[in-house]
PDB file of C-alpha atoms in Angstrom:
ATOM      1  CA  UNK A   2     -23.474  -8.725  -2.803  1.00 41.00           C
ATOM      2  CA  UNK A   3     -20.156  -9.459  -0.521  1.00 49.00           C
ATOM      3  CA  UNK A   4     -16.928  -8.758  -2.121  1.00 45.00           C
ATOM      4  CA  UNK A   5     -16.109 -12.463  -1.676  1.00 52.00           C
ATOM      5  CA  UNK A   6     -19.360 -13.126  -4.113  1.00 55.00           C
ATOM      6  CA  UNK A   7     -18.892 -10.636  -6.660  1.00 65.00           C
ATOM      7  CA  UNK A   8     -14.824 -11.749  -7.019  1.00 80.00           C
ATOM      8  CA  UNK A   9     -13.492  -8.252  -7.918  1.00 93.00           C
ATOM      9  CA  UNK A  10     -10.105  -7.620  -6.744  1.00 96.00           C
ATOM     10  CA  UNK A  11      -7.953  -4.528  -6.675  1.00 96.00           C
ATOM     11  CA  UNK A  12      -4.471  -4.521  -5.925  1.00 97.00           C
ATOM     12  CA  UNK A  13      -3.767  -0.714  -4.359  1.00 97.00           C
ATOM     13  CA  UNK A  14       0.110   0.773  -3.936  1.00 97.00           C
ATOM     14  CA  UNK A  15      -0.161   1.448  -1.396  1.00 96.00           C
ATOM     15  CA  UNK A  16       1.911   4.103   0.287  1.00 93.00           C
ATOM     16  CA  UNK A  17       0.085   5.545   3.504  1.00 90.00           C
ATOM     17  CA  UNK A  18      -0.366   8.669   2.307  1.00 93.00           C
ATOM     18  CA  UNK A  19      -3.475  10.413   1.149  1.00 96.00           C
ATOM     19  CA  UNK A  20      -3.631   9.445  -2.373  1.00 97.00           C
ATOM     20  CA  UNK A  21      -2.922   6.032  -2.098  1.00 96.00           C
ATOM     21  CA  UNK A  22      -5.709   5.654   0.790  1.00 97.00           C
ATOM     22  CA  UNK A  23      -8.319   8.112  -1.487  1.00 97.00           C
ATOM     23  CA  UNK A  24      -7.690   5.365  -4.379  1.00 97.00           C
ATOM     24  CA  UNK A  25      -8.198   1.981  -1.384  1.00 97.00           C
ATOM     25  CA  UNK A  26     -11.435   4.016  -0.311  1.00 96.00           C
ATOM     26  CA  UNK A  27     -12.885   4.440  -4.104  1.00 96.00           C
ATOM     27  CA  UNK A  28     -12.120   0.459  -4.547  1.00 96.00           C
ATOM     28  CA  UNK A  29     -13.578  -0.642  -1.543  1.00 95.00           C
ATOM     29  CA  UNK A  30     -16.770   1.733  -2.101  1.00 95.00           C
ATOM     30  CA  UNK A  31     -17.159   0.041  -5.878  1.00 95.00           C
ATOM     31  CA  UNK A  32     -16.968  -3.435  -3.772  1.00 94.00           C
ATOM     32  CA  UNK A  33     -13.300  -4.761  -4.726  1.00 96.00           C
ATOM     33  CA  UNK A  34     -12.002  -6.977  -2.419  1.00 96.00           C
ATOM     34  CA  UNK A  35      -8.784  -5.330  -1.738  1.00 97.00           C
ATOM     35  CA  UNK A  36      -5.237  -6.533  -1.393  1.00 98.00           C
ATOM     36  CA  UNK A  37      -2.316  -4.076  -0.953  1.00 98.00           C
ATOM     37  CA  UNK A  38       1.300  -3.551  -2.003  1.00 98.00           C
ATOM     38  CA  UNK A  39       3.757  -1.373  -0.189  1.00 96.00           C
ATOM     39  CA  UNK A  40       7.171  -0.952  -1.292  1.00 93.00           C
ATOM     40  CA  UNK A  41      10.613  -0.913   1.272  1.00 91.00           C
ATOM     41  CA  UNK A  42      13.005   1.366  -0.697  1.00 86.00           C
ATOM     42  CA  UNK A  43      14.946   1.502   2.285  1.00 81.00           C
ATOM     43  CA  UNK A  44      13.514   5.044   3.219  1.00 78.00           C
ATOM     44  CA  UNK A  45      14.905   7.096   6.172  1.00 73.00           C
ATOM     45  CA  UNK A  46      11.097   8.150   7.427  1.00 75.00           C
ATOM     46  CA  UNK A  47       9.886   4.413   8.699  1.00 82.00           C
ATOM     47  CA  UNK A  48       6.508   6.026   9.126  1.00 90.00           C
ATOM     48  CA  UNK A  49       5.594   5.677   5.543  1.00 90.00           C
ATOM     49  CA  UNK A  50       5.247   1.490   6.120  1.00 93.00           C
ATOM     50  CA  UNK A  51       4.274   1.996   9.284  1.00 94.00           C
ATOM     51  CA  UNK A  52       1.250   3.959   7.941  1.00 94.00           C
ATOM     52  CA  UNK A  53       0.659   2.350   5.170  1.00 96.00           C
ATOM     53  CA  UNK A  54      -0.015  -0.868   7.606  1.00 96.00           C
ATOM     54  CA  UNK A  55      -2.574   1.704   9.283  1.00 96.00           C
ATOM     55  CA  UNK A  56      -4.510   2.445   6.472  1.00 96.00           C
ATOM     56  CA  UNK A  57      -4.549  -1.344   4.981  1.00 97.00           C
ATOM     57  CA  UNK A  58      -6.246  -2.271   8.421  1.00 97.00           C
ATOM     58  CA  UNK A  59      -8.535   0.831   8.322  1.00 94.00           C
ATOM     59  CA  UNK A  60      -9.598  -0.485   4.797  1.00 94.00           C
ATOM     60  CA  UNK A  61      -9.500  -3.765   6.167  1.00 94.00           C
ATOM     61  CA  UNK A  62      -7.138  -5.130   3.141  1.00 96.00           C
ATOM     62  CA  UNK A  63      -7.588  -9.032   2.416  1.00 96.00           C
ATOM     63  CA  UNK A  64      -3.991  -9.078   2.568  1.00 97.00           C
ATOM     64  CA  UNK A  65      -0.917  -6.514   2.381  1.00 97.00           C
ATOM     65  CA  UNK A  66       2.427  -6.640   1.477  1.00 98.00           C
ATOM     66  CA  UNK A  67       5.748  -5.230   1.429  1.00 96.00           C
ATOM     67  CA  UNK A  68       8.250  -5.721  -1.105  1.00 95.00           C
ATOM     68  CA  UNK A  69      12.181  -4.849  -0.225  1.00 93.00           C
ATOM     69  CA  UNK A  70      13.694  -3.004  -2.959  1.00 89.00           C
ATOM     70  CA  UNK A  71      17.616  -2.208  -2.617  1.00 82.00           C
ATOM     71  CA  UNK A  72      17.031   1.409  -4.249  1.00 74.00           C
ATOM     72  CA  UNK A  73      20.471   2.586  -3.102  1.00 69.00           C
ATOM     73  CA  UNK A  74      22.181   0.054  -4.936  1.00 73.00           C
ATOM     74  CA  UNK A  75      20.433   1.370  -8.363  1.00 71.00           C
ATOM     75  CA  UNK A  76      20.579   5.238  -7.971  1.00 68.00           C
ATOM     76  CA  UNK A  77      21.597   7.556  -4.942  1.00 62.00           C
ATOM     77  CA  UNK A  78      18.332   9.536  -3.434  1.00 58.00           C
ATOM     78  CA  UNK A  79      17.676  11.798  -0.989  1.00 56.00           C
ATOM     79  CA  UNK A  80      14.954   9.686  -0.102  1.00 55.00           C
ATOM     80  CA  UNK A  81      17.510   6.794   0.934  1.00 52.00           C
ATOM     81  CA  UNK A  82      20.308   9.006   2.251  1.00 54.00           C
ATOM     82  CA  UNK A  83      21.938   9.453   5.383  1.00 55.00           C
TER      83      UNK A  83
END
C-alpha cells in the first residue's frame, strides 16, 4: 500500500541532525507520508537548516517547512549570540 493510500501522516522536527533524521527514517519505514518542520531561531551555524533541507529531500518529505522564531528577543543564548 502507497503512503498516499494508507493516509498516515507524520509531522517530524526536524533539525538535520541524527536524531531527528533516525525518527524521519522510522516514519517513513512504518509508511507515514511525511511532512517536516524546521525551526529558524536565528542560529549562528546556518548549516543546521541547510541540513535539515538535506535530509527532508533524502527522506523525500511531502513538504517541509521552516518557521522564524525571534529567540533573541525572548531569552539571550549562546546559540543566537554573536
Amino acid at each position: 500500500m502507497t503512503n498516499q493510500l494508507n493516509n498516515k501522516m507524520a509531522v517530524v522536527l526536524l533539525s538535520g541532525g541524527l536524531d531527528s533524521a533516525t525518527v524521519a527514517a522510522i516514519a517513513r519505514e512504518q509508511g507515514f507520508l511525511l511532512h517536516a518542520l524546521s525551526i529558524d531561531y536565528g542560529q549562528r551555524h546556518r548549516f543546521e537548516l541547510e541540513s535539515a533541507a538535506r535530509v527532508a529531500a533524502s527522506f523525500g518529505v511531502n513538504e517541509h517547512k521552516v518557521l522564524p522564531i525571534d529567540l533573541a528577543s525572548l531569552v539571550g543564548s549562546a546559540l543566537t549570540a554573536d
